mmCIF file of C-alpha atoms in Angstrom:
data_model
loop_
_atom_site.group_PDB
_atom_site.id
_atom_site.type_symbol
_atom_site.label_atom_id
_atom_site.label_comp_id
_atom_site.label_asym_id
_atom_site.label_seq_id
_atom_site.Cartn_x
_atom_site.Cartn_y
_atom_site.Cartn_z
ATOM 1 C CA MET N 1 7.601 -51.240 7.250
ATOM 2 C CA THR N 2 5.397 -51.736 10.300
ATOM 3 C CA MET N 3 4.463 -48.950 12.713
ATOM 4 C CA ILE N 4 6.668 -50.417 15.422
ATOM 5 C CA VAL N 5 9.686 -50.664 13.122
ATOM 6 C CA ARG N 6 9.130 -47.100 11.898
ATOM 7 C CA ASN N 7 8.825 -45.867 15.482
ATOM 8 C CA LEU N 8 11.970 -47.726 16.503
ATOM 9 C CA GLN N 9 13.949 -46.037 13.763
ATOM 10 C CA GLN N 10 12.620 -42.628 14.832
ATOM 11 C CA VAL N 11 13.635 -43.276 18.442
ATOM 12 C CA ARG N 12 17.102 -44.353 17.336
ATOM 13 C CA ASP N 13 17.354 -41.116 15.352
ATOM 14 C CA ARG N 14 16.389 -39.144 18.473
ATOM 15 C CA ILE N 15 19.083 -40.920 20.475
ATOM 16 C CA THR N 16 21.720 -40.238 17.803
ATOM 17 C CA THR N 17 20.758 -36.556 17.580
ATOM 18 C CA ALA N 18 20.780 -36.160 21.364
ATOM 19 C CA CYS N 19 24.176 -37.841 21.627
ATOM 20 C CA MET N 20 25.653 -35.591 18.958
ATOM 21 C CA ALA N 21 24.244 -32.500 20.704
ATOM 22 C CA ALA N 22 25.859 -33.666 23.948
ATOM 23 C CA GLY N 23 29.194 -34.457 22.305
ATOM 24 C CA ARG N 24 28.775 -38.171 22.861
ATOM 25 C CA LEU N 25 29.017 -41.203 20.598
ATOM 26 C CA PRO N 26 25.613 -42.645 19.624
ATOM 27 C CA ASP N 27 26.616 -46.133 20.733
ATOM 28 C CA SER N 28 27.259 -44.853 24.273
ATOM 29 C CA VAL N 29 23.491 -45.050 24.936
ATOM 30 C CA ARG N 30 21.533 -48.295 24.825
ATOM 31 C CA LEU N 31 17.840 -48.473 24.040
ATOM 32 C CA LEU N 32 15.551 -50.511 26.281
ATOM 33 C CA ALA N 33 12.165 -51.034 24.609
ATOM 34 C CA VAL N 34 9.509 -51.033 27.333
ATOM 35 C CA SER N 35 6.983 -53.607 26.160
ATOM 36 C CA LYS N 36 4.681 -53.772 29.194
ATOM 37 C CA THR N 37 1.000 -54.335 28.286
ATOM 38 C CA PHE N 38 1.933 -55.175 24.680
ATOM 39 C CA GLY N 39 1.903 -58.789 23.556
ATOM 40 C CA ALA N 40 4.576 -61.141 22.286
ATOM 41 C CA ALA N 41 3.746 -60.216 18.674
ATOM 42 C CA ALA N 42 4.715 -56.580 19.292
ATOM 43 C CA VAL N 43 8.004 -57.662 20.847
ATOM 44 C CA ALA N 44 8.674 -59.927 17.870
ATOM 45 C CA GLU N 45 8.086 -56.992 15.494
ATOM 46 C CA ALA N 46 10.649 -54.890 17.329
ATOM 47 C CA ALA N 47 13.070 -57.801 17.408
ATOM 48 C CA SER N 48 12.740 -58.123 13.627
ATOM 49 C CA ASP N 49 14.422 -54.700 13.379
ATOM 50 C CA GLY N 50 17.325 -55.654 15.628
ATOM 51 C CA GLN N 51 15.953 -54.605 19.036
ATOM 52 C CA GLN N 52 17.291 -57.006 21.661
ATOM 53 C CA ALA N 53 16.575 -55.477 25.085
ATOM 54 C CA PHE N 54 13.014 -55.325 26.425
ATOM 55 C CA GLY N 55 11.706 -53.975 29.729
ATOM 56 C CA GLU N 56 8.747 -55.372 31.651
ATOM 57 C CA ASN N 57 7.055 -53.814 34.676
ATOM 58 C CA TYR N 58 4.630 -56.635 35.450
ATOM 59 C CA ILE N 59 6.406 -59.838 36.340
ATOM 60 C CA ALA N 60 3.762 -62.438 35.463
ATOM 61 C CA GLU N 61 3.107 -60.743 32.098
ATOM 62 C CA GLY N 62 6.815 -60.529 31.413
ATOM 63 C CA VAL N 63 7.420 -64.188 32.207
ATOM 64 C CA GLU N 64 4.611 -65.181 29.847
ATOM 65 C CA LYS N 65 6.306 -63.294 27.006
ATOM 66 C CA ILE N 66 9.742 -64.621 27.894
ATOM 67 C CA ARG N 67 8.424 -68.172 27.694
ATOM 68 C CA ALA N 68 6.577 -67.508 24.420
ATOM 69 C CA LEU N 69 9.653 -65.963 22.763
ATOM 70 C CA ARG N 70 12.348 -68.117 24.324
ATOM 71 C CA ASP N 71 13.815 -69.208 20.991
ATOM 72 C CA LEU N 72 13.442 -65.891 19.151
ATOM 73 C CA GLN N 73 16.574 -64.116 17.945
ATOM 74 C CA ALA N 74 16.644 -60.420 17.182
ATOM 75 C CA SER N 75 17.594 -59.829 13.561
ATOM 76 C CA ARG N 76 18.232 -56.981 11.187
ATOM 77 C CA GLN N 77 17.515 -57.373 7.473
ATOM 78 C CA GLY N 78 17.150 -61.080 8.120
ATOM 79 C CA VAL N 79 20.556 -61.454 9.782
ATOM 80 C CA PRO N 80 20.437 -62.665 13.433
ATOM 81 C CA VAL N 81 22.060 -60.260 15.897
ATOM 82 C CA GLY N 82 21.504 -62.104 19.170
ATOM 83 C CA ALA N 83 19.099 -63.451 21.753
ATOM 84 C CA LEU N 84 16.509 -61.235 23.409
ATOM 85 C CA GLN N 85 17.440 -59.687 26.748
ATOM 86 C CA TRP N 86 14.778 -59.153 29.401
ATOM 87 C CA HIS N 87 14.883 -56.414 32.039
ATOM 88 C CA CYS N 88 12.574 -56.290 35.050
ATOM 89 C CA ILE N 89 11.953 -52.583 35.641
ATOM 90 C CA GLY N 90 8.943 -52.740 37.955
ATOM 91 C CA PRO N 91 8.640 -53.259 41.720
ATOM 92 C CA VAL N 92 9.705 -56.712 42.905
ATOM 93 C CA GLN N 93 7.830 -58.164 45.864
ATOM 94 C CA SER N 94 9.248 -60.990 47.959
ATOM 95 C CA ASN N 95 6.740 -63.502 46.601
ATOM 96 C CA LYS N 96 7.841 -62.797 43.002
ATOM 97 C CA THR N 97 11.622 -62.969 43.385
ATOM 98 C CA ARG N 98 11.859 -66.598 42.278
ATOM 99 C CA LEU N 99 10.032 -65.894 39.015
ATOM 100 C CA VAL N 100 12.334 -62.932 38.364
ATOM 101 C CA ALA N 101 15.495 -64.844 39.275
ATOM 102 C CA GLU N 102 14.582 -67.752 37.027
ATOM 103 C CA HIS N 103 13.511 -65.830 33.916
ATOM 104 C CA PHE N 104 14.933 -62.305 33.641
ATOM 105 C CA ASP N 105 18.444 -61.207 32.647
ATOM 106 C CA TRP N 106 18.437 -57.833 34.411
ATOM 107 C CA VAL N 107 16.644 -56.330 37.400
ATOM 108 C CA GLN N 108 16.753 -52.531 37.448
ATOM 109 C CA SER N 109 14.400 -51.978 40.374
ATOM 110 C CA VAL N 110 16.301 -53.250 43.422
ATOM 111 C CA ASP N 111 15.860 -50.864 46.337
ATOM 112 C CA ARG N 112 16.092 -53.229 49.319
ATOM 113 C CA LEU N 113 18.817 -55.633 50.386
ATOM 114 C CA LYS N 114 16.220 -58.285 51.247
ATOM 115 C CA ILE N 115 15.057 -58.422 47.627
ATOM 116 C CA ALA N 116 18.636 -58.626 46.346
ATOM 117 C CA GLN N 117 19.407 -61.457 48.754
ATOM 118 C CA ARG N 118 16.394 -63.441 47.608
ATOM 119 C CA LEU N 119 17.280 -62.889 43.941
ATOM 120 C CA SER N 120 20.814 -64.086 44.650
ATOM 121 C CA GLU N 121 19.649 -67.198 46.512
ATOM 122 C CA GLN N 122 17.057 -68.086 43.877
ATOM 123 C CA ARG N 123 19.131 -67.499 40.723
ATOM 124 C CA PRO N 124 19.575 -70.950 39.100
ATOM 125 C CA ALA N 125 23.173 -72.145 39.082
ATOM 126 C CA GLY N 126 23.122 -72.818 35.339
ATOM 127 C CA LEU N 127 22.299 -69.223 34.418
ATOM 128 C CA PRO N 128 24.665 -66.219 34.210
ATOM 129 C CA PRO N 129 24.514 -63.768 37.127
ATOM 130 C CA LEU N 130 21.533 -61.423 37.213
ATOM 131 C CA GLN N 131 22.588 -57.939 36.140
ATOM 132 C CA ILE N 132 21.428 -55.481 38.802
ATOM 133 C CA CYS N 133 20.716 -51.766 39.002
ATOM 134 C CA ILE N 134 19.888 -50.007 42.260
ATOM 135 C CA GLN N 135 16.736 -47.913 41.889
ATOM 136 C CA VAL N 136 17.261 -44.489 43.470
ATOM 137 C CA ASN N 137 14.555 -41.968 44.299
ATOM 138 C CA THR N 138 16.579 -38.957 43.174
ATOM 139 C CA ASP N 139 13.870 -36.319 43.491
ATOM 140 C CA GLY N 140 12.234 -37.464 46.729
ATOM 141 C CA GLY N 141 8.866 -38.181 45.146
ATOM 142 C CA GLY N 142 6.677 -39.748 47.829
ATOM 143 C CA ASN N 143 4.949 -42.134 45.423
ATOM 144 C CA LYS N 144 8.151 -43.393 43.828
ATOM 145 C CA SER N 145 10.008 -46.566 44.664
ATOM 146 C CA GLY N 146 13.732 -46.342 45.193
ATOM 147 C CA VAL N 147 16.314 -46.020 47.896
ATOM 148 C CA ALA N 148 17.165 -42.537 49.185
ATOM 149 C CA PRO N 149 20.311 -41.124 47.540
ATOM 150 C CA GLU N 150 22.190 -41.010 50.841
ATOM 151 C CA GLU N 151 21.572 -44.748 51.313
ATOM 152 C CA ALA N 152 22.411 -45.819 47.762
ATOM 153 C CA HIS N 153 26.132 -46.370 48.246
ATOM 154 C CA ALA N 154 25.696 -48.669 51.246
ATOM 155 C CA LEU N 155 23.078 -50.712 49.384
ATOM 156 C CA ALA N 156 25.267 -50.905 46.278
ATOM 157 C CA ARG N 157 28.199 -52.121 48.356
ATOM 158 C CA ASP N 158 26.085 -54.851 49.982
ATOM 159 C CA VAL N 159 24.486 -55.967 46.714
ATOM 160 C CA ALA N 160 27.871 -56.182 45.002
ATOM 161 C CA GLN N 161 28.946 -58.867 47.469
ATOM 162 C CA LEU N 162 26.079 -61.252 46.713
ATOM 163 C CA PRO N 163 26.758 -64.345 44.590
ATOM 164 C CA GLY N 164 24.502 -64.811 41.608
ATOM 165 C CA LEU N 165 24.305 -61.068 40.988
ATOM 166 C CA THR N 166 26.453 -58.541 39.152
ATOM 167 C CA LEU N 167 25.948 -54.904 40.118
ATOM 168 C CA ARG N 168 25.884 -52.740 36.983
ATOM 169 C CA GLY N 169 24.583 -49.324 37.990
ATOM 170 C CA ILE N 170 21.677 -47.213 39.121
ATOM 171 C CA MET N 171 18.224 -46.474 37.731
ATOM 172 C CA SER N 172 15.941 -43.519 38.379
ATOM 173 C CA ILE N 173 12.370 -42.553 37.491
ATOM 174 C CA PRO N 174 11.975 -38.899 38.459
ATOM 175 C CA GLU N 175 8.713 -37.003 38.332
ATOM 176 C CA PRO N 176 8.068 -35.383 34.918
ATOM 177 C CA ALA N 177 9.765 -31.987 34.558
ATOM 178 C CA ASP N 178 8.250 -28.902 32.976
ATOM 179 C CA ASP N 179 11.031 -28.250 30.493
ATOM 180 C CA PHE N 180 14.424 -29.430 29.216
ATOM 181 C CA VAL N 181 16.471 -27.418 31.714
ATOM 182 C CA SER N 182 14.442 -28.682 34.676
ATOM 183 C CA ALA N 183 14.662 -32.266 33.428
ATOM 184 C CA CYS N 184 18.432 -31.960 33.055
ATOM 185 C CA ALA N 185 18.726 -30.680 36.619
ATOM 186 C CA VAL N 186 16.878 -33.702 38.003
ATOM 187 C CA HIS N 187 18.843 -36.188 35.895
ATOM 188 C CA ALA N 188 22.076 -34.484 36.897
ATOM 189 C CA ARG N 189 21.451 -35.595 40.490
ATOM 190 C CA ALA N 190 21.446 -39.232 39.428
ATOM 191 C CA LYS N 191 24.612 -38.716 37.367
ATOM 192 C CA ALA N 192 26.347 -37.049 40.333
ATOM 193 C CA LEU N 193 25.395 -39.973 42.578
ATOM 194 C CA PHE N 194 26.583 -42.465 39.955
ATOM 195 C CA ASP N 195 29.947 -40.684 39.733
ATOM 196 C CA GLU N 196 30.236 -40.385 43.506
ATOM 197 C CA ILE N 197 29.695 -44.119 44.050
ATOM 198 C CA ASN N 198 32.307 -44.951 41.417
ATOM 199 C CA ALA N 199 34.755 -42.428 42.892
ATOM 200 C CA ARG N 200 34.696 -44.159 46.273
ATOM 201 C CA GLY N 201 36.463 -47.110 44.697
ATOM 202 C CA ASP N 202 35.158 -49.748 47.114
ATOM 203 C CA LEU N 203 33.066 -51.824 44.693
ATOM 204 C CA PRO N 204 34.410 -54.932 42.917
ATOM 205 C CA ALA N 205 33.987 -53.150 39.568
ATOM 206 C CA LEU N 206 33.026 -49.698 38.366
ATOM 207 C CA LEU N 207 29.364 -49.117 37.632
ATOM 208 C CA ASP N 208 28.771 -48.792 33.886
ATOM 209 C CA THR N 209 25.004 -48.351 33.597
ATOM 210 C CA LEU N 210 23.033 -45.207 34.346
ATOM 211 C CA SER N 211 19.452 -46.023 33.385
ATOM 212 C CA MET N 212 17.363 -42.870 33.121
ATOM 213 C CA GLY N 213 15.211 -41.169 30.552
ATOM 214 C CA MET N 214 11.957 -42.200 28.876
ATOM 215 C CA THR N 215 9.907 -41.140 25.847
ATOM 216 C CA ALA N 216 9.309 -37.567 27.018
ATOM 217 C CA ASP N 217 12.742 -36.756 28.431
ATOM 218 C CA LEU N 218 15.311 -38.977 26.741
ATOM 219 C CA GLU N 219 17.142 -35.955 25.270
ATOM 220 C CA ALA N 220 17.586 -34.393 28.717
ATOM 221 C CA ALA N 221 18.682 -37.727 30.165
ATOM 222 C CA ILE N 222 21.285 -38.239 27.456
ATOM 223 C CA HIS N 223 22.515 -34.672 27.896
ATOM 224 C CA SER N 224 22.967 -35.451 31.600
ATOM 225 C CA GLY N 225 24.887 -38.698 31.069
ATOM 226 C CA SER N 226 22.387 -41.535 30.739
ATOM 227 C CA THR N 227 23.778 -44.757 29.256
ATOM 228 C CA MET N 228 20.391 -46.454 28.866
ATOM 229 C CA VAL N 229 17.006 -44.949 28.010
ATOM 230 C CA ARG N 230 13.758 -46.821 28.639
ATOM 231 C CA VAL N 231 11.265 -46.056 25.872
ATOM 232 C CA GLY N 232 7.789 -47.532 25.535
ATOM 233 C CA THR N 233 5.159 -45.149 24.162
ATOM 234 C CA ALA N 234 7.323 -43.782 21.339
ATOM 235 C CA ILE N 235 7.899 -47.348 20.104
ATOM 236 C CA PHE N 236 4.728 -49.303 20.806
ATOM 237 C CA GLY N 237 2.153 -46.516 21.089
ATOM 238 C CA LYS N 238 -0.098 -45.360 23.898
ATOM 239 C CA ARG N 239 -1.270 -47.895 26.442
#
């Protein structure tokens, strides 16, 4: 068993334990393995233990890995379980939207309508729609990307109308909290916004993805309602 496979199993155990503590089913939370700065070989190791979804912050690096692993299938005990799925979770500049639209499956870091419009226009017709999350700055951190919470619904409504995209939910990256209770309080803001947007009932479909929680705070995120945790260090090691 490799280090990455062992780490993956430990992270899955953490997710299961956190779900049980929150009274949730373990399969209600998806694991996104954040592979930024690690090479294609590390991704392939994780895929050999059934991990399908990978997150990349740096677009050029991510595209290089996507191209290198285009034909790789995730498998568990030698049995294929499906193609790899690539999530862009870093800032997207206007000059990089074509690369993202042509290679990634998800974009979790949309915080401007202009970027969403470019992704929609540049998504190749032969590919499925890009799956989109709106990045929300839930704690007001000045150095964080993300739309302000009070502007999130309007952006979500506009993005949902664009061809070539499918709006799935919201993503947040709050500042690190001092303890579990504080982390839960911050994540609860994102969950409240997620529920509020769904309650308005003016989107083509209900949002189903609340992407929040990383290595240090995945338990608090799951307690607060996360449906996807983004874990890098606990799987691949320190960068």
